[in-house]
Amino acid sequence: MTTFIKSLARPISVAAIGVFLISGGKVQAAPGGDEVVAYERRVNEIQASAPGVIQKKLQVGKKAAFFCANCHGDVGLSKMGHVPNLAGQNPVYLMMQIQKFADGRRKDDFMSGLIKALKDEDRLGMALFYASQAVPPGEVGNARQAQRGRALYMRACIGCHGASAHGNRNVARLAGQQSEYLVASLTNYRKRTGQRTDPSMTSVAANLNDEQIAALAEYLTTLP
Ligand code: HEC
Ligand code: HEC
């Protein structure tokens, strides 16, 4: 529950800052537009409601997530490297991705078909349910590689994904994510095949080589 409250509290502070994220003296334009603002408003509305209302939404989400558990795990912790954890992910980001699968801005043979069948209330409930779950950090594998990943992260990613890689609004949480999935996602942005499209990420990924992608994934998967 604490994670849930925290993940709901974060969007408000950013909304207050406006459309800029300020980091280390550099100002980066925060990605997103009206769509993100609309999802954010709905999430914030629920946060401001009575505990009973929040509980009810979480129940709706848990029920709707029954089928998703086959791949994403009961509480959004995947046991397969190519399937992302959804636990602890930002609710606005999750809603954006569900919408992207549904309208073709993101492509995956299985997910795209499945998501179309989901009702709007189920999408919201699921996003809140998964966001409320804790995600434990992965094991440290290659410590030297992780160290290189950390240095690169601090240079190229921290401005949007934040110091602890928890992201915000439509910026994905990366901390504790499956490393195989992180590698695949960064590679898909770089390939520009339309599998994953996002103006911020495609330009960032264009500058990364395979070794750097592996190092970033090794670092990020171990973060709490
Ligand atoms: C057969 C396995 C399978 C099932 C069942 C499944 N998913 Fe997925 N899901 C995946 C895979 C694989 C990906 C990664 C696709 C990619 O690489 O872009 C994914 C990606 C996602 C993402 C994007 C996460 C991110 O970090 O960007 C969301 C959100 C998601 N799934 C939600 C759901 C929901 C909600 C359900 C249930 C209605 C569900 N999935 C059921 C396999 C599955
Ligand atoms: C200008 C802001 C910005 C910067 C800089 C940035 N990102 Fe992102 N990142 C985003 C946004 C926005 C998304 C969600 C994009 C989408 O909808 O596909 C994202 C998504 C991702 C994802 C997909 C996560 C998932 O769950 O599927 C990965 C992986 C990622 N970023 C890694 C990185 C890494 C590593 C760096 C640094 C090398 C970086 N990003 C730099 C904004 C940024």
PDB file of C-alpha atoms and ligand atoms in Angstrom:
ATOM      1  CA  MET A   1       0.000   0.000   0.000  1.00  0.00           C
ATOM      2  CA  THR A   2       2.831   2.403   0.768  1.00  0.00           C
ATOM      3  CA  THR A   3       4.264   1.897  -2.713  1.00  0.00           C
ATOM      4  CA  PHE A   4       0.829   2.549  -4.128  1.00  0.00           C
ATOM      5  CA  ILE A   5       0.440   5.826  -2.280  1.00  0.00           C
ATOM      6  CA  LYS A   6       3.948   6.853  -3.254  1.00  0.00           C
ATOM      7  CA  SER A   7       3.402   6.045  -6.896  1.00  0.00           C
ATOM      8  CA  LEU A   8       0.211   8.051  -6.865  1.00  0.00           C
ATOM      9  CA  ALA A   9       1.775  10.940  -5.018  1.00  0.00           C
ATOM     10  CA  ARG A  10       4.623  11.403  -7.481  1.00  0.00           C
ATOM     11  CA  PRO A  11       2.587  12.602 -10.481  1.00  0.00           C
ATOM     12  CA  ILE A  12       1.189  15.500  -8.457  1.00  0.00           C
ATOM     13  CA  SER A  13       4.594  16.927  -7.648  1.00  0.00           C
ATOM     14  CA  VAL A  14       5.625  16.770 -11.283  1.00  0.00           C
ATOM     15  CA  ALA A  15       2.386  18.364 -12.419  1.00  0.00           C
ATOM     16  CA  ALA A  16       3.249  21.206 -10.085  1.00  0.00           C
ATOM     17  CA  ILE A  17       6.630  21.678 -11.701  1.00  0.00           C
ATOM     18  CA  GLY A  18       4.918  21.853 -15.064  1.00  0.00           C
ATOM     19  CA  VAL A  19       6.302  20.534 -18.303  1.00  0.00           C
ATOM     20  CA  PHE A  20       9.927  20.534 -17.296  1.00  0.00           C
ATOM     21  CA  LEU A  21      12.035  18.088 -15.398  1.00  0.00           C
ATOM     22  CA  ILE A  22      15.055  19.670 -13.873  1.00  0.00           C
ATOM     23  CA  SER A  23      18.118  17.580 -13.260  1.00  0.00           C
ATOM     24  CA  GLY A  24      21.722  18.406 -12.554  1.00  0.00           C
ATOM     25  CA  GLY A  25      21.384  21.898 -13.981  1.00  0.00           C
ATOM     26  CA  LYS A  26      20.042  20.544 -17.260  1.00  0.00           C
ATOM     27  CA  VAL A  27      16.416  21.090 -18.140  1.00  0.00           C
ATOM     28  CA  GLN A  28      14.733  18.400 -20.200  1.00  0.00           C
ATOM     29  CA  ALA A  29      11.305  18.690 -21.724  1.00  0.00           C
ATOM     30  CA  ALA A  30       9.056  16.159 -20.001  1.00  0.00           C
ATOM     31  CA  PRO A  31       7.617  13.753 -22.533  1.00  0.00           C
ATOM     32  CA  GLY A  32       3.886  13.334 -22.917  1.00  0.00           C
ATOM     33  CA  GLY A  33       0.916  15.404 -23.921  1.00  0.00           C
ATOM     34  CA  ASP A  34      -2.817  15.724 -23.369  1.00  0.00           C
ATOM     35  CA  GLU A  35      -3.246  11.975 -23.240  1.00  0.00           C
ATOM     36  CA  VAL A  36      -0.822  11.658 -20.356  1.00  0.00           C
ATOM     37  CA  VAL A  37      -2.458  14.566 -18.534  1.00  0.00           C
ATOM     38  CA  ALA A  38      -5.872  12.913 -18.889  1.00  0.00           C
ATOM     39  CA  TYR A  39      -4.653   9.587 -17.437  1.00  0.00           C
ATOM     40  CA  GLU A  40      -2.844  11.426 -14.694  1.00  0.00           C
ATOM     41  CA  ARG A  41      -6.009  13.277 -13.742  1.00  0.00           C
ATOM     42  CA  ARG A  42      -7.915  10.006 -13.379  1.00  0.00           C
ATOM     43  CA  VAL A  43      -5.210   8.448 -11.236  1.00  0.00           C
ATOM     44  CA  ASN A  44      -5.021  11.555  -9.044  1.00  0.00           C
ATOM     45  CA  GLU A  45      -8.802  11.625  -8.659  1.00  0.00           C
ATOM     46  CA  ILE A  46      -8.745   8.132  -7.229  1.00  0.00           C
ATOM     47  CA  GLN A  47      -5.884   8.988  -4.938  1.00  0.00           C
ATOM     48  CA  ALA A  48      -7.976  11.816  -3.501  1.00  0.00           C
ATOM     49  CA  SER A  49     -10.965   9.553  -2.844  1.00  0.00           C
ATOM     50  CA  ALA A  50     -11.901   7.610   0.289  1.00  0.00           C
ATOM     51  CA  PRO A  51      -9.904   4.446   1.173  1.00  0.00           C
ATOM     52  CA  GLY A  52     -12.986   2.359   0.391  1.00  0.00           C
ATOM     53  CA  VAL A  53     -13.081   3.669  -3.181  1.00  0.00           C
ATOM     54  CA  ILE A  54      -9.389   2.929  -3.665  1.00  0.00           C
ATOM     55  CA  GLN A  55      -9.841  -0.612  -2.306  1.00  0.00           C
ATOM     56  CA  LYS A  56     -12.701  -1.206  -4.701  1.00  0.00           C
ATOM     57  CA  LYS A  57     -10.634  -0.125  -7.713  1.00  0.00           C
ATOM     58  CA  LEU A  58      -7.820  -2.420  -6.609  1.00  0.00           C
ATOM     59  CA  GLN A  59     -10.276  -5.318  -6.349  1.00  0.00           C
ATOM     60  CA  VAL A  60     -11.546  -4.651  -9.887  1.00  0.00           C
ATOM     61  CA  GLY A  61      -7.953  -4.586 -11.086  1.00  0.00           C
ATOM     62  CA  LYS A  62      -6.980  -7.766  -9.280  1.00  0.00           C
ATOM     63  CA  LYS A  63      -9.923  -9.603 -10.782  1.00  0.00           C
ATOM     64  CA  ALA A  64      -9.237  -8.333 -14.297  1.00  0.00           C
ATOM     65  CA  ALA A  65      -5.560  -9.253 -13.924  1.00  0.00           C
ATOM     66  CA  PHE A  66      -6.433 -12.928 -13.350  1.00  0.00           C
ATOM     67  CA  PHE A  67      -5.584 -13.925 -16.909  1.00  0.00           C
ATOM     68  CA  CYS A  68      -2.512 -11.715 -17.111  1.00  0.00           C
ATOM     69  CA  ALA A  69      -1.025 -13.654 -14.177  1.00  0.00           C
ATOM     70  CA  ASN A  70      -0.213 -16.549 -16.535  1.00  0.00           C
ATOM     71  CA  CYS A  71       2.673 -14.510 -17.869  1.00  0.00           C
ATOM     72  CA  HIS A  72       3.112 -11.491 -15.600  1.00  0.00           C
ATOM     73  CA  GLY A  73       2.775 -13.409 -12.310  1.00  0.00           C
ATOM     74  CA  ASP A  74       0.102 -13.131  -9.597  1.00  0.00           C
ATOM     75  CA  VAL A  75       1.256  -9.732  -8.380  1.00  0.00           C
ATOM     76  CA  GLY A  76       3.011  -8.546 -11.528  1.00  0.00           C
ATOM     77  CA  LEU A  77       6.342 -10.249 -10.874  1.00  0.00           C
ATOM     78  CA  SER A  78       7.186 -12.181 -14.002  1.00  0.00           C
ATOM     79  CA  LYS A  79       9.095 -15.446 -13.899  1.00  0.00           C
ATOM     80  CA  MET A  80      10.103 -15.166 -17.559  1.00  0.00           C
ATOM     81  CA  GLY A  81      12.949 -12.936 -18.666  1.00  0.00           C
ATOM     82  CA  HIS A  82      11.220 -11.649 -21.787  1.00  0.00           C
ATOM     83  CA  VAL A  83       7.996 -10.771 -19.914  1.00  0.00           C
ATOM     84  CA  PRO A  84       8.165  -7.477 -17.988  1.00  0.00           C
ATOM     85  CA  ASN A  85       7.354  -7.073 -14.307  1.00  0.00           C
ATOM     86  CA  LEU A  86       4.326  -4.838 -13.929  1.00  0.00           C
ATOM     87  CA  ALA A  87       4.640  -4.577 -10.130  1.00  0.00           C
ATOM     88  CA  GLY A  88       5.657  -1.128  -8.920  1.00  0.00           C
ATOM     89  CA  GLN A  89       5.274   0.331 -12.396  1.00  0.00           C
ATOM     90  CA  ASN A  90       3.810   3.842 -12.679  1.00  0.00           C
ATOM     91  CA  PRO A  91       0.046   3.671 -13.218  1.00  0.00           C
ATOM     92  CA  VAL A  92      -0.006   6.407 -15.871  1.00  0.00           C
ATOM     93  CA  TYR A  93       2.758   4.622 -17.793  1.00  0.00           C
ATOM     94  CA  LEU A  94       0.829   1.323 -17.625  1.00  0.00           C
ATOM     95  CA  MET A  95      -2.331   2.967 -18.949  1.00  0.00           C
ATOM     96  CA  MET A  96      -0.377   4.579 -21.768  1.00  0.00           C
ATOM     97  CA  GLN A  97       1.174   1.235 -22.766  1.00  0.00           C
ATOM     98  CA  ILE A  98      -2.192  -0.553 -22.707  1.00  0.00           C
ATOM     99  CA  GLN A  99      -3.579   2.161 -24.975  1.00  0.00           C
ATOM    100  CA  LYS A 100      -0.524   1.944 -27.254  1.00  0.00           C
ATOM    101  CA  PHE A 101      -0.976  -1.835 -27.668  1.00  0.00           C
ATOM    102  CA  ALA A 102      -4.660  -1.252 -28.401  1.00  0.00           C
ATOM    103  CA  ASP A 103      -4.162   1.402 -31.084  1.00  0.00           C
ATOM    104  CA  GLY A 104      -1.019  -0.042 -32.704  1.00  0.00           C
ATOM    105  CA  ARG A 105       1.573   2.470 -31.525  1.00  0.00           C
ATOM    106  CA  ARG A 106       3.184  -0.493 -29.754  1.00  0.00           C
ATOM    107  CA  LYS A 107       3.216  -3.932 -31.347  1.00  0.00           C
ATOM    108  CA  ASP A 108       3.351  -7.388 -29.839  1.00  0.00           C
ATOM    109  CA  ASP A 109       1.441 -10.255 -31.466  1.00  0.00           C
ATOM    110  CA  PHE A 110      -0.057 -11.481 -28.234  1.00  0.00           C
ATOM    111  CA  MET A 111      -0.501  -8.298 -26.179  1.00  0.00           C
ATOM    112  CA  SER A 112      -2.056  -6.256 -28.992  1.00  0.00           C
ATOM    113  CA  GLY A 113      -4.938  -8.695 -29.486  1.00  0.00           C
ATOM    114  CA  LEU A 114      -5.539  -9.334 -25.815  1.00  0.00           C
ATOM    115  CA  ILE A 115      -5.656  -5.726 -24.704  1.00  0.00           C
ATOM    116  CA  LYS A 116      -8.411  -4.763 -27.149  1.00  0.00           C
ATOM    117  CA  ALA A 117     -10.859  -6.871 -25.159  1.00  0.00           C
ATOM    118  CA  LEU A 118     -10.266  -4.947 -21.945  1.00  0.00           C
ATOM    119  CA  LYS A 119     -12.838  -2.485 -20.677  1.00  0.00           C
ATOM    120  CA  ASP A 120     -11.710   0.967 -19.649  1.00  0.00           C
ATOM    121  CA  GLU A 121     -12.479   0.445 -15.955  1.00  0.00           C
ATOM    122  CA  ASP A 122     -10.487  -2.804 -15.978  1.00  0.00           C
ATOM    123  CA  ARG A 123      -7.502  -1.025 -17.496  1.00  0.00           C
ATOM    124  CA  LEU A 124      -7.551   1.610 -14.776  1.00  0.00           C
ATOM    125  CA  GLY A 125      -8.069  -0.971 -12.019  1.00  0.00           C
ATOM    126  CA  MET A 126      -5.222  -3.126 -13.301  1.00  0.00           C
ATOM    127  CA  ALA A 127      -2.837  -0.199 -13.593  1.00  0.00           C
ATOM    128  CA  LEU A 128      -3.568   0.755  -9.975  1.00  0.00           C
ATOM    129  CA  PHE A 129      -3.382  -2.842  -8.776  1.00  0.00           C
ATOM    130  CA  TYR A 130       0.027  -3.507 -10.340  1.00  0.00           C
ATOM    131  CA  ALA A 131       1.372  -0.110  -9.261  1.00  0.00           C
ATOM    132  CA  SER A 132       0.507  -0.967  -5.656  1.00  0.00           C
ATOM    133  CA  GLN A 133       2.706  -4.105  -5.634  1.00  0.00           C
ATOM    134  CA  ALA A 134       6.314  -4.134  -4.445  1.00  0.00           C
ATOM    135  CA  VAL A 135       9.101  -5.184  -6.779  1.00  0.00           C
ATOM    136  CA  PRO A 136      12.200  -6.772  -5.240  1.00  0.00           C
ATOM    137  CA  PRO A 137      15.559  -5.954  -6.871  1.00  0.00           C
ATOM    138  CA  GLY A 138      17.180  -8.628  -9.042  1.00  0.00           C
ATOM    139  CA  GLU A 139      20.454 -10.381  -8.249  1.00  0.00           C
ATOM    140  CA  VAL A 140      23.749  -8.668  -8.998  1.00  0.00           C
ATOM    141  CA  GLY A 141      25.359 -10.678 -11.777  1.00  0.00           C
ATOM    142  CA  ASN A 142      28.387  -8.964 -13.284  1.00  0.00           C
ATOM    143  CA  ALA A 143      29.334  -6.173 -10.863  1.00  0.00           C
ATOM    144  CA  ARG A 144      31.814  -4.471 -13.187  1.00  0.00           C
ATOM    145  CA  GLN A 145      29.355  -4.379 -16.025  1.00  0.00           C
ATOM    146  CA  ALA A 146      26.700  -2.977 -13.669  1.00  0.00           C
ATOM    147  CA  GLN A 147      29.150  -0.251 -12.639  1.00  0.00           C
ATOM    148  CA  ARG A 148      29.605   0.772 -16.286  1.00  0.00           C
ATOM    149  CA  GLY A 149      25.847   0.747 -16.680  1.00  0.00           C
ATOM    150  CA  ARG A 150      25.467   2.999 -13.661  1.00  0.00           C
ATOM    151  CA  ALA A 151      27.900   5.589 -15.065  1.00  0.00           C
ATOM    152  CA  LEU A 152      26.056   5.654 -18.373  1.00  0.00           C
ATOM    153  CA  TYR A 153      22.674   5.834 -16.650  1.00  0.00           C
ATOM    154  CA  MET A 154      23.792   8.881 -14.654  1.00  0.00           C
ATOM    155  CA  ARG A 155      24.849  10.607 -17.866  1.00  0.00           C
ATOM    156  CA  ALA A 156      22.082   9.719 -20.272  1.00  0.00           C
ATOM    157  CA  CYS A 157      18.950   8.560 -18.468  1.00  0.00           C
ATOM    158  CA  ILE A 158      18.661  10.150 -15.042  1.00  0.00           C
ATOM    159  CA  GLY A 159      17.056  13.352 -16.377  1.00  0.00           C
ATOM    160  CA  CYS A 160      13.842  11.527 -17.257  1.00  0.00           C
ATOM    161  CA  HIS A 161      13.871   8.235 -15.322  1.00  0.00           C
ATOM    162  CA  GLY A 162      15.134   9.813 -12.060  1.00  0.00           C
ATOM    163  CA  ALA A 163      17.993   9.091  -9.662  1.00  0.00           C
ATOM    164  CA  SER A 164      16.453   5.843  -8.394  1.00  0.00           C
ATOM    165  CA  ALA A 165      15.102   4.851 -11.850  1.00  0.00           C
ATOM    166  CA  HIS A 166      11.514   4.866 -10.590  1.00  0.00           C
ATOM    167  CA  GLY A 167      10.347   7.033 -13.495  1.00  0.00           C
ATOM    168  CA  ASN A 168       7.241   9.148 -13.275  1.00  0.00           C
ATOM    169  CA  ARG A 169       3.903   9.539 -15.037  1.00  0.00           C
ATOM    170  CA  ASN A 170       4.470   8.095 -18.559  1.00  0.00           C
ATOM    171  CA  VAL A 171       8.198   7.612 -17.956  1.00  0.00           C
ATOM    172  CA  ALA A 172       8.709   3.934 -17.118  1.00  0.00           C
ATOM    173  CA  ARG A 173      10.094   2.623 -13.862  1.00  0.00           C
ATOM    174  CA  LEU A 174      13.242   0.666 -14.752  1.00  0.00           C
ATOM    175  CA  ALA A 175      14.438  -0.328 -11.260  1.00  0.00           C
ATOM    176  CA  GLY A 176      14.090  -4.082 -10.673  1.00  0.00           C
ATOM    177  CA  GLN A 177      12.847  -4.770 -14.205  1.00  0.00           C
ATOM    178  CA  GLN A 178      13.780  -8.063 -15.907  1.00  0.00           C
ATOM    179  CA  SER A 179      17.163  -7.547 -17.569  1.00  0.00           C
ATOM    180  CA  GLU A 180      16.317  -9.594 -20.668  1.00  0.00           C
ATOM    181  CA  TYR A 181      13.226  -7.443 -21.208  1.00  0.00           C
ATOM    182  CA  LEU A 182      15.223  -4.218 -20.724  1.00  0.00           C
ATOM    183  CA  VAL A 183      17.704  -5.323 -23.389  1.00  0.00           C
ATOM    184  CA  ALA A 184      14.878  -6.254 -25.779  1.00  0.00           C
ATOM    185  CA  SER A 185      13.040  -2.952 -25.229  1.00  0.00           C
ATOM    186  CA  LEU A 186      16.100  -0.772 -25.795  1.00  0.00           C
ATOM    187  CA  THR A 187      16.977  -2.797 -28.881  1.00  0.00           C
ATOM    188  CA  ASN A 188      13.432  -2.437 -30.217  1.00  0.00           C
ATOM    189  CA  TYR A 189      13.493   1.342 -29.818  1.00  0.00           C
ATOM    190  CA  ARG A 190      16.856   1.414 -31.598  1.00  0.00           C
ATOM    191  CA  LYS A 191      15.695  -0.800 -34.489  1.00  0.00           C
ATOM    192  CA  ARG A 192      12.790   1.532 -35.290  1.00  0.00           C
ATOM    193  CA  THR A 193      10.641  -1.278 -36.673  1.00  0.00           C
ATOM    194  CA  GLY A 194       7.506   0.191 -35.160  1.00  0.00           C
ATOM    195  CA  GLN A 195       7.403  -2.447 -32.436  1.00  0.00           C
ATOM    196  CA  ARG A 196       8.081   0.360 -29.983  1.00  0.00           C
ATOM    197  CA  THR A 197       7.887   4.002 -30.887  1.00  0.00           C
ATOM    198  CA  ASP A 198       8.501   6.982 -28.666  1.00  0.00           C
ATOM    199  CA  PRO A 199      10.297  10.128 -29.776  1.00  0.00           C
ATOM    200  CA  SER A 200      12.361  10.464 -26.570  1.00  0.00           C
ATOM    201  CA  MET A 201      13.424   6.840 -26.416  1.00  0.00           C
ATOM    202  CA  THR A 202      14.135   6.253 -30.106  1.00  0.00           C
ATOM    203  CA  SER A 203      16.612   9.123 -30.147  1.00  0.00           C
ATOM    204  CA  VAL A 204      18.245   8.000 -26.875  1.00  0.00           C
ATOM    205  CA  ALA A 205      18.507   4.364 -28.009  1.00  0.00           C
ATOM    206  CA  ALA A 206      19.982   5.336 -31.387  1.00  0.00           C
ATOM    207  CA  ASN A 207      23.223   6.248 -29.589  1.00  0.00           C
ATOM    208  CA  LEU A 208      23.566   3.006 -27.616  1.00  0.00           C
ATOM    209  CA  ASN A 209      25.626  -0.018 -28.710  1.00  0.00           C
ATOM    210  CA  ASP A 210      24.927  -3.601 -27.602  1.00  0.00           C
ATOM    211  CA  GLU A 211      27.577  -3.510 -24.881  1.00  0.00           C
ATOM    212  CA  GLN A 212      26.096  -0.343 -23.376  1.00  0.00           C
ATOM    213  CA  ILE A 213      22.579  -1.767 -23.504  1.00  0.00           C
ATOM    214  CA  ALA A 214      23.735  -4.903 -21.684  1.00  0.00           C
ATOM    215  CA  ALA A 215      25.509  -2.825 -19.027  1.00  0.00           C
ATOM    216  CA  LEU A 216      22.454  -0.607 -18.456  1.00  0.00           C
ATOM    217  CA  ALA A 217      20.199  -3.650 -18.064  1.00  0.00           C
ATOM    218  CA  GLU A 218      22.637  -5.287 -15.650  1.00  0.00           C
ATOM    219  CA  TYR A 219      22.629  -2.158 -13.487  1.00  0.00           C
ATOM    220  CA  LEU A 220      18.903  -1.398 -13.612  1.00  0.00           C
ATOM    221  CA  THR A 221      17.686  -4.896 -12.771  1.00  0.00           C
ATOM    222  CA  THR A 222      19.553  -4.797  -9.439  1.00  0.00           C
ATOM    223  CA  LEU A 223      17.983  -1.534  -8.214  1.00  0.00           C
ATOM    224  CA  PRO A 224      15.350  -1.559  -5.446  1.00  0.00           C
TER     225      PRO A 224
HETATM  226  C1  HEC B   1       1.158 -14.950 -23.018  1.00  0.00           C
HETATM  227  C2  HEC B   1       1.848 -14.086 -22.098  1.00  0.00           C
HETATM  228  C3  HEC B   1       1.196 -12.764 -21.695  1.00  0.00           C
HETATM  229  C4  HEC B   1      -0.036 -12.559 -21.112  1.00  0.00           C
HETATM  230  C5  HEC B   1      -1.113 -13.596 -20.782  1.00  0.00           C
HETATM  231  C6  HEC B   1      -0.134 -11.139 -20.860  1.00  0.00           C
HETATM  232  N1  HEC B   1       1.017 -10.506 -21.255  1.00  0.00           N
HETATM  233 FE1  HEC B   1       1.421  -8.513 -21.062  1.00  0.00          FE
HETATM  234  N2  HEC B   1       3.234  -8.792 -21.959  1.00  0.00           N
HETATM  235  C7  HEC B   1       3.722 -10.001 -22.421  1.00  0.00           C
HETATM  236  C8  HEC B   1       5.001  -9.783 -23.099  1.00  0.00           C
HETATM  237  C9  HEC B   1       5.893 -10.832 -23.737  1.00  0.00           C
HETATM  238  C10 HEC B   1       5.249  -8.372 -23.039  1.00  0.00           C
HETATM  239  C11 HEC B   1       6.442  -7.623 -23.630  1.00  0.00           C
HETATM  240  C12 HEC B   1       6.090  -7.220 -25.039  1.00  0.00           C
HETATM  241  C13 HEC B   1       7.195  -6.395 -25.652  1.00  0.00           C
HETATM  242  O1  HEC B   1       8.341  -6.865 -25.644  1.00  0.00           O
HETATM  243  O2  HEC B   1       6.919  -5.273 -26.103  1.00  0.00           O
HETATM  244  C14 HEC B   1       4.119  -7.791 -22.299  1.00  0.00           C
HETATM  245  C15 HEC B   1       4.016  -6.432 -22.012  1.00  0.00           C
HETATM  246  C16 HEC B   1       2.992  -5.874 -21.261  1.00  0.00           C
HETATM  247  C17 HEC B   1       2.945  -4.491 -20.835  1.00  0.00           C
HETATM  248  C18 HEC B   1       4.007  -3.428 -21.066  1.00  0.00           C
HETATM  249  C19 HEC B   1       4.876  -3.327 -19.834  1.00  0.00           C
HETATM  250  C20 HEC B   1       5.994  -2.344 -19.929  1.00  0.00           C
HETATM  251  O3  HEC B   1       6.854  -2.308 -19.027  1.00  0.00           O
HETATM  252  O4  HEC B   1       6.049  -1.570 -20.887  1.00  0.00           O
HETATM  253  C21 HEC B   1       1.765  -4.317 -20.156  1.00  0.00           C
HETATM  254  C22 HEC B   1       1.248  -3.026 -19.533  1.00  0.00           C
HETATM  255  C23 HEC B   1       1.088  -5.599 -20.135  1.00  0.00           C
HETATM  256  N3  HEC B   1       1.872  -6.535 -20.820  1.00  0.00           N
HETATM  257  C24 HEC B   1      -0.140  -5.820 -19.555  1.00  0.00           C
HETATM  258  C25 HEC B   1      -0.807  -7.044 -19.589  1.00  0.00           C
HETATM  259  C26 HEC B   1      -2.138  -7.230 -19.081  1.00  0.00           C
HETATM  260  C27 HEC B   1      -2.972  -6.134 -18.417  1.00  0.00           C
HETATM  261  C28 HEC B   1      -2.485  -8.535 -19.319  1.00  0.00           C
HETATM  262  C29 HEC B   1      -3.784  -9.243 -19.001  1.00  0.00           C
HETATM  263  C30 HEC B   1      -4.984  -8.643 -19.531  1.00  0.00           C
HETATM  264  C31 HEC B   1      -1.333  -9.175 -19.952  1.00  0.00           C
HETATM  265  N4  HEC B   1      -0.348  -8.231 -20.132  1.00  0.00           N
HETATM  266  C32 HEC B   1      -1.246 -10.506 -20.316  1.00  0.00           C
HETATM  267  C33 HEC B   1       3.139 -11.240 -22.251  1.00  0.00           C
HETATM  268  C34 HEC B   1       1.864 -11.466 -21.755  1.00  0.00           C
HETATM  269  C1  HEC B   2      13.805  12.523 -22.595  1.00  0.00           C
HETATM  270  C2  HEC B   2      13.353  11.580 -21.600  1.00  0.00           C
HETATM  271  C3  HEC B   2      13.995  10.204 -21.539  1.00  0.00           C
HETATM  272  C4  HEC B   2      15.346   9.892 -21.487  1.00  0.00           C
HETATM  273  C5  HEC B   2      16.529  10.844 -21.507  1.00  0.00           C
HETATM  274  C6  HEC B   2      15.404   8.444 -21.363  1.00  0.00           C
HETATM  275  N1  HEC B   2      14.143   7.912 -21.355  1.00  0.00           N
HETATM  276 FE1  HEC B   2      13.684   5.915 -21.287  1.00  0.00          FE
HETATM  277  N2  HEC B   2      11.698   6.364 -21.454  1.00  0.00           N
HETATM  278  C7  HEC B   2      11.159   7.635 -21.570  1.00  0.00           C
HETATM  279  C8  HEC B   2       9.748   7.533 -21.837  1.00  0.00           C
HETATM  280  C9  HEC B   2       8.780   8.690 -22.025  1.00  0.00           C
HETATM  281  C10 HEC B   2       9.438   6.146 -21.891  1.00  0.00           C
HETATM  282  C11 HEC B   2       8.103   5.486 -22.267  1.00  0.00           C
HETATM  283  C12 HEC B   2       8.118   5.392 -23.786  1.00  0.00           C
HETATM  284  C13 HEC B   2       7.026   4.589 -24.427  1.00  0.00           C
HETATM  285  O1  HEC B   2       5.855   4.912 -24.234  1.00  0.00           O
HETATM  286  O2  HEC B   2       7.361   3.613 -25.138  1.00  0.00           O
HETATM  287  C14 HEC B   2      10.691   5.449 -21.655  1.00  0.00           C
HETATM  288  C15 HEC B   2      10.809   4.057 -21.670  1.00  0.00           C
HETATM  289  C16 HEC B   2      11.974   3.362 -21.456  1.00  0.00           C
HETATM  290  C17 HEC B   2      12.098   1.929 -21.431  1.00  0.00           C
HETATM  291  C18 HEC B   2      10.958   0.918 -21.605  1.00  0.00           C
HETATM  292  C19 HEC B   2      10.545   0.427 -20.230  1.00  0.00           C
HETATM  293  C20 HEC B   2       9.487  -0.640 -20.233  1.00  0.00           C
HETATM  294  O3  HEC B   2       9.012  -0.986 -19.139  1.00  0.00           O
HETATM  295  O4  HEC B   2       9.142  -1.127 -21.291  1.00  0.00           O
HETATM  296  C21 HEC B   2      13.400   1.635 -21.190  1.00  0.00           C
HETATM  297  C22 HEC B   2      14.029   0.257 -21.054  1.00  0.00           C
HETATM  298  C23 HEC B   2      14.106   2.904 -21.060  1.00  0.00           C
HETATM  299  N3  HEC B   2      13.220   3.934 -21.232  1.00  0.00           N
HETATM  300  C24 HEC B   2      15.453   3.016 -20.764  1.00  0.00           C
HETATM  301  C25 HEC B   2      16.159   4.227 -20.815  1.00  0.00           C
HETATM  302  C26 HEC B   2      17.602   4.310 -20.676  1.00  0.00           C
HETATM  303  C27 HEC B   2      18.510   3.131 -20.360  1.00  0.00           C
HETATM  304  C28 HEC B   2      17.926   5.634 -20.858  1.00  0.00           C
HETATM  305  C29 HEC B   2      19.309   6.225 -20.907  1.00  0.00           C
HETATM  306  C30 HEC B   2      20.265   5.603 -21.827  1.00  0.00           C
HETATM  307  C31 HEC B   2      16.687   6.363 -21.077  1.00  0.00           C
HETATM  308  N4  HEC B   2      15.642   5.462 -21.041  1.00  0.00           N
HETATM  309  C32 HEC B   2      16.608   7.738 -21.285  1.00  0.00           C
HETATM  310  C33 HEC B   2      11.869   8.820 -21.448  1.00  0.00           C
HETATM  311  C34 HEC B   2      13.246   8.944 -21.457  1.00  0.00           C
END
